[in-house]
Short mmCIF file of C-alpha atoms and ligand atoms in Angstrom, two decimals:
data_model
loop_
_atom_site.label_atom_id
_atom_site.label_comp_id
_atom_site.label_asym_id
_atom_site.label_seq_id
_atom_site.Cartn_x
_atom_site.Cartn_y
_atom_site.Cartn_z
CA UNK A 1 -11.32 -20.38 54.68
CA UNK A 2 -9.04 -20.95 51.72
CA UNK A 3 -8.73 -23.16 48.68
CA UNK A 4 -6.14 -25.25 50.56
CA UNK A 5 -8.64 -25.88 53.37
CA UNK A 6 -11.29 -26.83 50.82
CA UNK A 7 -8.89 -29.33 49.27
CA UNK A 8 -8.01 -30.73 52.65
CA UNK A 9 -11.66 -31.29 53.54
CA UNK A 10 -12.37 -32.77 50.12
CA UNK A 11 -9.50 -35.24 50.54
CA UNK A 12 -11.34 -36.70 53.53
CA UNK A 13 -14.15 -37.86 51.23
CA UNK A 14 -13.87 -40.93 49.01
CA UNK A 15 -14.92 -39.20 45.81
CA UNK A 16 -13.81 -42.08 43.57
CA UNK A 17 -16.18 -44.44 45.32
CA UNK A 18 -19.07 -41.97 45.09
CA UNK A 19 -18.41 -41.58 41.36
CA UNK A 20 -18.36 -45.36 40.94
CA UNK A 21 -21.67 -45.84 42.68
CA UNK A 22 -23.59 -42.75 41.51
CA UNK A 23 -21.93 -41.88 38.19
CA UNK A 24 -20.77 -38.40 37.19
CA UNK A 25 -21.21 -35.50 37.19
CA UNK A 26 -22.52 -34.73 40.67
CA UNK A 27 -22.56 -31.95 43.20
CA UNK A 28 -20.89 -32.82 46.48
CA UNK A 29 -21.69 -30.79 49.61
CA UNK A 30 -19.80 -30.79 52.90
CA UNK A 31 -22.59 -30.28 55.44
CA UNK A 32 -20.24 -29.87 58.41
CA UNK A 33 -18.54 -27.00 56.65
CA UNK A 34 -21.87 -25.25 56.10
CA UNK A 35 -22.48 -25.46 59.84
CA UNK A 36 -18.96 -24.20 60.60
CA UNK A 37 -19.64 -21.10 58.51
CA UNK A 38 -23.03 -20.60 60.16
CA UNK A 39 -21.51 -20.74 63.64
CA UNK A 40 -18.59 -18.54 62.66
CA UNK A 41 -20.92 -15.78 61.52
CA UNK A 42 -23.10 -15.97 64.63
CA UNK A 43 -19.99 -15.93 66.80
CA UNK A 44 -18.66 -12.80 65.07
CA UNK A 45 -21.87 -10.96 65.99
CA UNK A 46 -22.45 -12.60 69.35
CA UNK A 47 -22.46 -9.21 71.07
CA UNK A 48 -25.80 -8.49 69.38
CA UNK A 49 -29.15 -10.26 69.04
CA UNK A 50 -28.07 -11.59 65.64
CA UNK A 51 -30.32 -13.71 63.40
CA UNK A 52 -29.22 -15.41 60.20
CA UNK A 53 -31.69 -15.68 57.33
CA UNK A 54 -30.06 -18.01 54.82
CA UNK A 55 -30.67 -16.81 51.23
CA UNK A 56 -31.89 -20.08 49.79
CA UNK A 57 -31.60 -18.99 46.19
CA UNK A 58 -27.91 -19.93 46.58
CA UNK A 59 -28.76 -23.59 47.16
CA UNK A 60 -32.27 -24.81 47.86
CA UNK A 61 -31.79 -28.53 48.29
CA UNK A 62 -34.24 -29.40 51.05
CA UNK A 63 -31.63 -31.43 52.93
CA UNK A 64 -29.43 -28.35 53.18
CA UNK A 65 -32.43 -26.29 54.27
CA UNK A 66 -33.13 -28.86 57.00
CA UNK A 67 -29.51 -28.78 58.11
CA UNK A 68 -29.64 -25.01 58.55
CA UNK A 69 -33.07 -25.12 60.14
CA UNK A 70 -31.75 -27.52 62.74
CA UNK A 71 -28.88 -25.12 63.43
CA UNK A 72 -31.38 -22.32 64.13
CA UNK A 73 -31.26 -20.35 60.89
CA UNK A 74 -34.17 -18.52 59.26
CA UNK A 75 -34.55 -17.97 55.51
CA UNK A 76 -34.53 -15.21 52.98
CA UNK A 77 -36.79 -16.20 50.08
CA UNK A 78 -37.09 -14.33 46.78
CA UNK A 79 -40.08 -16.16 45.26
CA UNK A 80 -43.30 -17.54 46.65
CA UNK A 81 -42.20 -21.09 45.91
CA UNK A 82 -38.96 -20.51 47.80
CA UNK A 83 -41.23 -19.60 50.73
CA UNK A 84 -43.13 -22.87 50.24
CA UNK A 85 -39.89 -24.84 49.99
CA UNK A 86 -38.83 -23.34 53.31
CA UNK A 87 -42.13 -24.35 54.90
CA UNK A 88 -41.71 -27.89 53.54
CA UNK A 89 -38.24 -27.99 55.08
CA UNK A 90 -39.80 -27.24 58.48
CA UNK A 91 -39.18 -23.52 58.94
CA UNK A 92 -41.74 -21.54 60.89
CA UNK A 93 -43.47 -19.10 58.51
CA UNK A 94 -42.35 -16.19 60.68
CA UNK A 95 -38.70 -17.27 60.28
CA UNK A 96 -38.96 -16.64 56.53
CA UNK A 97 -38.44 -13.19 55.08
CA UNK A 98 -39.92 -12.84 51.60
CA UNK A 99 -37.80 -10.38 49.57
CA UNK A 100 -39.11 -10.44 46.01
CA UNK A 101 -38.72 -7.91 43.26
CA UNK A 102 -40.98 -7.13 40.30
CA UNK A 103 -43.86 -9.20 41.72
CA UNK A 104 -47.58 -8.56 41.49
CA UNK A 105 -49.32 -7.63 44.75
CA UNK A 106 -51.07 -11.01 44.64
CA UNK A 107 -47.73 -12.76 45.33
CA UNK A 108 -47.23 -10.53 48.38
CA UNK A 109 -50.73 -11.51 49.55
CA UNK A 110 -49.91 -15.21 49.13
CA UNK A 111 -46.81 -14.75 51.29
CA UNK A 112 -48.84 -12.94 53.97
CA UNK A 113 -51.41 -15.77 53.93
CA UNK A 114 -48.58 -18.28 54.43
CA UNK A 115 -47.43 -16.25 57.44
CA UNK A 116 -44.06 -15.13 56.07
CA UNK A 117 -42.55 -11.72 56.80
CA UNK A 118 -42.72 -9.55 53.71
CA UNK A 119 -40.10 -7.15 52.51
CA UNK A 120 -41.49 -4.40 50.28
CA UNK A 121 -39.18 -3.13 47.56
CA UNK A 122 -41.18 -0.51 45.71
CA UNK A 123 -43.36 2.45 46.51
CA UNK A 124 -46.38 1.31 44.55
CA UNK A 125 -46.43 -2.03 46.40
CA UNK A 126 -46.06 -0.22 49.71
CA UNK A 127 -49.15 1.84 48.90
CA UNK A 128 -51.13 -1.28 47.95
CA UNK A 129 -49.91 -3.07 51.06
CA UNK A 130 -51.02 -0.21 53.30
CA UNK A 131 -54.34 0.16 51.52
CA UNK A 132 -55.04 -3.56 51.90
CA UNK A 133 -53.66 -4.37 55.35
CA UNK A 134 -53.37 -1.02 57.12
CA UNK A 135 -51.50 -1.77 60.33
CA UNK A 136 -52.81 -5.33 60.69
CA UNK A 137 -49.80 -7.02 59.07
CA UNK A 138 -46.29 -5.71 59.69
CA UNK A 139 -43.81 -5.33 56.86
CA UNK A 140 -40.17 -4.69 56.24
CA UNK A 141 -39.01 -2.05 53.74
CA UNK A 142 -36.07 -2.61 51.43
CA UNK A 143 -33.97 0.53 51.16
CA UNK A 144 -31.37 1.10 48.49
CA UNK A 145 -28.64 3.17 50.18
CA UNK A 146 -26.72 3.60 46.88
CA UNK A 147 -23.49 2.42 48.37
CA UNK A 148 -21.42 0.40 45.96
CA UNK A 149 -19.34 -2.11 47.85
CA UNK A 150 -16.94 -2.69 44.95
CA UNK A 151 -16.01 -5.83 43.09
CA UNK A 152 -17.86 -7.44 40.22
CA UNK A 153 -20.30 -5.12 38.40
CA UNK A 154 -22.60 -8.03 37.54
CA UNK A 155 -23.61 -8.51 41.13
CA UNK A 156 -23.98 -5.05 42.59
CA UNK A 157 -27.44 -4.04 43.63
CA UNK A 158 -26.86 -0.84 45.56
CA UNK A 159 -25.86 1.59 42.77
CA UNK A 160 -27.98 4.46 41.53
CA UNK A 161 -29.65 2.67 38.61
CA UNK A 162 -30.33 -0.57 40.43
CA UNK A 163 -33.81 -2.06 40.15
CA UNK A 164 -33.62 -3.28 43.75
CA UNK A 165 -35.12 -1.55 46.75
CA UNK A 166 -36.57 1.90 47.35
CA UNK A 167 -34.06 4.71 46.99
CA UNK A 168 -32.96 6.28 50.26
CA UNK A 169 -33.65 9.59 48.50
CA UNK A 170 -37.36 8.69 48.47
CA UNK A 171 -37.51 8.19 52.21
CA UNK A 172 -39.82 11.15 52.84
CA UNK A 173 -42.26 9.75 50.33
CA UNK A 174 -42.07 6.34 52.06
CA UNK A 175 -42.68 7.86 55.49
CA UNK A 176 -45.68 9.76 54.14
CA UNK A 177 -47.29 6.56 52.80
CA UNK A 178 -46.50 4.68 56.02
CA UNK A 179 -48.10 7.42 58.14
CA UNK A 180 -51.12 7.93 55.89
CA UNK A 181 -51.95 4.23 55.69
CA UNK A 182 -50.93 3.43 59.27
CA UNK A 183 -48.49 0.73 58.12
CA UNK A 184 -46.58 -1.07 60.87
CA UNK A 185 -42.97 -1.18 59.65
CA UNK A 186 -41.17 -3.71 61.82
CA UNK A 187 -37.95 -3.98 59.82
CA UNK A 188 -35.65 -2.07 57.49
CA UNK A 189 -33.52 -3.91 54.99
CA UNK A 190 -30.61 -3.28 52.69
CA UNK A 191 -28.64 -5.60 50.47
CA UNK A 192 -26.00 -3.62 48.66
CA UNK A 193 -24.30 -6.15 46.44
CA UNK A 194 -22.05 -9.06 46.71
CA UNK A 195 -18.71 -8.02 48.10
CA UNK A 196 -17.96 -6.48 51.49
CA UNK A 197 -14.21 -6.00 51.22
CA UNK A 198 -13.94 -3.09 53.56
CA UNK A 199 -15.86 -2.82 56.81
CA UNK A 200 -15.61 1.00 56.50
CA UNK A 201 -17.75 1.00 53.36
CA UNK A 202 -20.24 -1.31 55.03
CA UNK A 203 -20.49 0.92 58.08
CA UNK A 204 -21.16 3.89 55.79
CA UNK A 205 -24.19 2.08 54.38
CA UNK A 206 -25.23 0.99 57.88
CA UNK A 207 -25.19 4.62 59.02
CA UNK A 208 -27.71 5.48 56.31
CA UNK A 209 -29.97 2.68 57.53
CA UNK A 210 -29.59 3.85 61.16
CA UNK A 211 -30.57 7.37 60.10
CA UNK A 212 -33.61 6.06 58.24
CA UNK A 213 -34.55 3.80 61.16
CA UNK A 214 -35.15 6.78 63.43
CA UNK A 215 -38.21 7.59 61.30
CA UNK A 216 -39.87 4.24 62.08
CA UNK A 217 -40.79 3.86 65.76
CA UNK A 218 -42.04 0.24 65.62
CA UNK A 219 -38.96 -1.55 64.35
CA UNK A 220 -38.00 -4.98 65.64
CA UNK A 221 -35.02 -5.65 63.39
CA UNK A 222 -32.53 -4.16 60.97
CA UNK A 223 -31.54 -6.46 58.12
CA UNK A 224 -28.15 -5.79 56.57
CA UNK A 225 -28.55 -8.31 53.75
CA UNK A 226 -25.44 -10.06 52.57
CA UNK A 227 -22.26 -9.22 50.72
CA UNK A 228 -19.95 -11.62 52.53
CA UNK A 229 -17.21 -12.46 50.09
CA UNK A 230 -15.59 -15.89 50.12
CA UNK A 231 -12.34 -17.05 48.52
CA UNK A 232 -12.48 -18.40 44.99
CA UNK A 233 -8.70 -18.15 44.64
CA UNK A 234 -6.00 -18.58 47.24
CA UNK A 235 -5.01 -14.89 47.16
CA UNK A 236 -8.59 -13.53 47.12
CA UNK A 237 -9.45 -10.82 49.60
CA UNK A 238 -12.45 -12.03 51.61
CA UNK A 239 -14.79 -10.41 54.10
CA UNK A 240 -13.20 -10.43 57.52
CA UNK A 241 -16.40 -11.27 59.41
CA UNK A 242 -14.68 -11.12 62.79
CA UNK A 243 -13.47 -7.58 62.12
CA UNK A 244 -16.84 -6.61 60.69
CA UNK A 245 -18.46 -8.12 63.77
CA UNK A 246 -16.40 -6.08 66.17
CA UNK A 247 -16.95 -2.83 64.22
CA UNK A 248 -20.70 -3.34 63.72
CA UNK A 249 -21.43 -4.72 67.19
CA UNK A 250 -20.38 -1.56 69.04
CA UNK A 251 -22.07 0.74 66.57
CA UNK A 252 -25.26 -1.35 66.54
CA UNK A 253 -25.47 -1.35 70.31
CA UNK A 254 -24.98 2.39 70.52
CA UNK A 255 -27.65 2.82 67.85
CA UNK A 256 -30.08 0.69 69.88
CA UNK A 257 -29.61 2.97 72.90
CA UNK A 258 -30.27 5.97 70.70
CA UNK A 259 -33.35 4.26 69.24
CA UNK A 260 -34.54 3.48 72.75
CA UNK A 261 -35.00 -0.28 72.39
CA UNK A 262 -32.90 -3.34 71.58
CA UNK A 263 -33.32 -4.47 67.97
CA UNK A 264 -32.41 -7.72 66.26
CA UNK A 265 -29.54 -7.62 63.76
CA UNK A 266 -30.27 -9.73 60.68
CA UNK A 267 -28.01 -10.96 57.90
CA UNK A 268 -28.93 -12.93 54.78
CA UNK A 269 -25.85 -14.82 53.66
CA UNK A 270 -26.09 -17.18 50.72
CA UNK A 271 -22.62 -17.73 49.32
CA UNK A 272 -20.90 -17.36 52.68
CA UNK A 273 -22.65 -20.41 54.07
CA UNK A 274 -22.61 -22.77 51.10
CA UNK A 275 -20.17 -21.73 48.35
CA UNK A 276 -16.97 -23.30 49.65
CA UNK A 277 -18.81 -26.35 50.97
CA UNK A 278 -19.73 -27.47 47.44
CA UNK A 279 -17.82 -29.13 44.61
CA UNK A 280 -18.95 -30.13 41.14
CA UNK A 281 -17.33 -33.48 40.41
CA UNK A 282 -16.89 -34.10 36.68
CA UNK A 283 -15.10 -36.63 34.51
CA UNK A 284 -12.65 -35.80 31.73
CA UNK A 285 -14.19 -37.29 28.58
CA UNK A 286 -11.93 -35.98 25.89
CA UNK A 287 -8.49 -34.45 25.50
CA UNK A 288 -8.01 -32.37 22.38
CA UNK A 289 -4.76 -30.76 21.30
CA UNK A 290 -5.12 -27.82 18.91
CA UNK A 291 -2.30 -25.67 17.62
CA UNK A 292 -2.25 -23.44 20.69
CA UNK A 293 -4.28 -25.14 23.40
CA UNK A 294 -4.90 -28.45 25.09
CA UNK A 295 -8.62 -28.80 25.84
CA UNK A 296 -10.04 -31.04 28.52
CA UNK A 297 -13.66 -31.75 27.62
CA UNK A 298 -15.69 -32.82 30.66
CA UNK A 299 -19.08 -34.50 31.11
CA UNK A 300 -20.75 -31.31 32.38
CA UNK A 301 -21.11 -27.76 31.14
CA UNK A 302 -22.83 -24.40 31.47
CA UNK A 303 -26.09 -26.28 31.97
CA UNK A 304 -24.80 -27.44 35.37
CA UNK A 305 -22.55 -24.60 36.53
CA UNK A 306 -23.03 -21.35 34.65
CA UNK A 307 -21.05 -18.98 36.87
CA UNK A 308 -17.78 -19.13 34.90
CA UNK A 309 -19.61 -18.22 31.67
CA UNK A 310 -22.29 -15.93 33.11
CA UNK A 311 -20.22 -13.92 35.58
CA UNK A 312 -16.74 -14.64 34.28
CA UNK A 313 -16.22 -16.23 37.69
CA UNK A 314 -13.01 -18.04 38.56
CA UNK A 315 -13.56 -21.54 39.92
CA UNK A 316 -10.54 -23.47 41.12
CA UNK A 317 -10.15 -26.94 39.57
CA UNK A 318 -8.19 -29.94 40.83
CA UNK A 319 -7.47 -33.28 39.14
CA UNK A 320 -8.45 -35.75 41.85
CA UNK A 321 -7.32 -38.82 39.90
CA UNK A 322 -3.69 -37.81 39.32
CA UNK A 323 -2.58 -35.68 42.28
CA UNK A 324 1.10 -36.27 41.57
CA UNK A 325 0.92 -35.88 37.80
CA UNK A 326 3.17 -33.35 36.07
CA UNK A 327 1.44 -29.94 36.05
CA UNK A 328 0.39 -28.88 32.54
CA UNK A 329 -1.67 -26.03 31.11
CA UNK A 330 -5.24 -26.75 29.95
CA UNK A 331 -8.48 -25.14 28.98
CA UNK A 332 -11.34 -26.97 30.65
CA UNK A 333 -14.54 -26.94 28.60
CA UNK A 334 -18.01 -28.44 28.86
CA UNK A 335 -20.02 -30.69 26.54
CA UNK A 336 -22.70 -28.16 25.58
CA UNK A 337 -23.01 -26.72 22.07
CA UNK A 338 -21.90 -23.32 23.26
CA UNK A 339 -18.51 -21.96 24.20
CA UNK A 340 -18.90 -23.22 27.73
CA UNK A 341 -15.44 -22.72 29.14
CA UNK A 342 -14.89 -23.50 32.81
CA UNK A 343 -11.25 -22.40 32.84
CA UNK A 344 -8.66 -20.98 30.43
CA UNK A 345 -4.92 -21.70 30.62
CA UNK A 346 -5.28 -23.48 33.93
CA UNK A 347 -2.47 -25.48 35.49
CA UNK A 348 -3.66 -28.97 36.42
CA UNK A 349 -1.84 -32.16 37.26
CA UNK A 350 -1.66 -34.08 33.98
CA UNK A 351 -5.20 -34.96 32.91
CA UNK A 352 -5.96 -38.31 31.29
CA UNK A 353 -9.25 -39.36 29.77
CA UNK A 354 -11.40 -40.79 32.57
CA UNK A 355 -9.86 -38.66 35.34
CA UNK A 356 -12.14 -37.08 37.95
CA UNK A 357 -11.89 -33.31 38.35
CA UNK A 358 -13.31 -31.25 41.21
CA UNK A 359 -14.60 -27.75 40.47
CA UNK A 360 -14.51 -25.70 43.69
CA UNK A 361 -16.94 -23.14 45.17
CA UNK A 362 -19.84 -24.93 43.53
CA UNK A 363 -22.13 -24.92 46.58
CA UNK A 364 -23.72 -21.54 45.79
CA UNK A 365 -25.52 -20.66 42.55
CA UNK A 366 -24.58 -24.02 41.03
CA UNK A 367 -27.50 -26.41 40.97
CA UNK A 368 -30.04 -23.61 41.51
CA UNK A 369 -28.94 -21.96 38.25
CA UNK A 370 -28.73 -25.21 36.29
CA UNK A 371 -30.92 -26.09 33.34
CA UNK A 372 -31.65 -28.74 30.70
CA UNK A 373 -30.10 -27.10 27.68
CA UNK A 374 -29.18 -29.66 25.00
CA UNK A 375 -31.63 -32.06 26.70
CA UNK A 376 -28.94 -32.94 29.18
CA UNK A 377 -30.22 -33.97 32.58
CA UNK A 378 -29.26 -32.11 35.71
CA UNK A 379 -26.66 -33.85 37.89
CA UNK A 380 -27.13 -35.69 41.19
CA UNK A 381 -26.43 -34.05 44.56
CA UNK A 382 -24.65 -35.74 47.45
CA UNK A 383 -24.49 -34.29 50.95
CA UNK A 384 -21.92 -35.40 53.53
CA UNK A 385 -23.07 -35.06 57.13
CA UNK A 386 -21.03 -36.36 60.07
CA UNK A 387 -18.71 -37.97 57.53
CA UNK A 388 -21.55 -39.91 55.87
CA UNK A 389 -22.33 -39.22 52.21
CA UNK A 390 -25.98 -39.42 51.17
CA UNK A 391 -27.68 -38.95 47.81
CA UNK A 392 -29.98 -35.94 48.37
CA UNK A 393 -31.19 -35.55 44.78
CA UNK A 394 -31.02 -38.18 42.10
CA UNK A 395 -29.75 -37.45 38.64
CA UNK A 396 -32.45 -36.43 36.15
CA UNK A 397 -33.25 -38.59 33.15
CA UNK A 398 -35.15 -38.27 29.89
CA UNK A 399 -38.42 -39.25 31.56
CA UNK A 400 -38.08 -36.24 33.85
CA UNK A 401 -37.85 -34.00 30.79
CA UNK A 402 -40.74 -35.69 28.99
CA UNK A 403 -43.04 -35.63 32.01
CA UNK A 404 -43.97 -31.99 31.42
CA UNK A 405 -44.64 -32.32 27.70
CA UNK A 406 -48.25 -33.00 26.63
CA UNK A 407 -47.43 -35.14 23.60
CA UNK A 408 -45.32 -37.50 25.67
C1 PLP B 501 -29.03 -13.05 46.72
C2 PLP B 501 -29.43 -12.37 47.95
C3 PLP B 501 -28.73 -12.60 49.13
C4 PLP B 501 -27.53 -13.51 49.24
O1 PLP B 501 -26.40 -13.04 48.54
P1 PLP B 501 -25.01 -13.83 48.64
O2 PLP B 501 -24.10 -13.03 47.80
O3 PLP B 501 -25.22 -15.20 48.10
O4 PLP B 501 -24.62 -13.89 50.06
C5 PLP B 501 -29.19 -11.96 50.27
N1 PLP B 501 -30.26 -11.14 50.24
C6 PLP B 501 -30.95 -10.90 49.11
C7 PLP B 501 -32.14 -10.01 49.15
C8 PLP B 501 -30.56 -11.50 47.93
O5 PLP B 501 -31.24 -11.25 46.81
#
């Protein structure tokens, strides 16, 4: 997918009418595109018994969860309430993998009681798990293979000092605990970081997991996490899932013969499924010319979409209201009392006060990372399915903020 394809799909939606009836800002999600991505990934790995566990931290709107549930997806949940959200959306408990970090053992127990699969990411927890459940409840173990897949240092989890997973160098220790406590390990997991740009690097990490897997005779699945990179810019290098599929499929199948049994191949995409399907629609409130810059101040900010400020992420922006306007250079900023800059020196068709702008790639880590800073309510969310737009979360208001305060 590319920015041009995103724009083309967006142009099929009457955004002006949605803004008139629901107000701005709002998140707009293209449900059909989410399903296209889901099917594309499954297709790429169709030579294996591939299962997709959508990482709902990317976007946990229950309507999107239901959409993916209907398509056959499972979930990867990182908190106990993400597990509960998944159950509310209709997922079978066993279709949910719980992959937390830095949790107390009690949260693991809650997940077991709910029937979710648990993924253990530290040695102390593994010991407690074995002591408590022995072999009665299976678990998955999260391995850190220490392969850095490149890209943005903010979002790598596989490097040597990462807090995530159990180091592959501690495997002997892990095996000792598993054998002593009689733990039934039914899955091994790795999630190296955010960007698979090179299937060779990915296969290197996979080989480490295959090696480790030979030490666990009761496996049912290998979970390769995520790392699927999508386009934020037109010239971005993205993960070629079809190529990855053909490389991994053959190697996975040969590994299964070596292992002696067919295993399921799991992935946990977040961004890949939802990023490009989402747009944050904002209105230009103010134009301000300073000596060096023309600022467009919009009716949203870092409280709604923090990725540009938090990760220095590039998000493409289009002026929907003036598609034929003369291109000019702007800095697009939010309305929060912080330097909440969405874009610097960005070429946009001439922006006038009142124009609607679309911020691209807002489907992942947009609403789920939003907050109420400056007592500004979170935006609405609209999902388009089969061409029909539907409000799937109303805009917050002051009463929503006051509801939790005792003096209210
Ligand atoms: C965040 C996360 C994912 C999804 O990552 P994306 O970059 O959004 O695809 C998958 N697995 C785990 C364990 C995660 O924490």
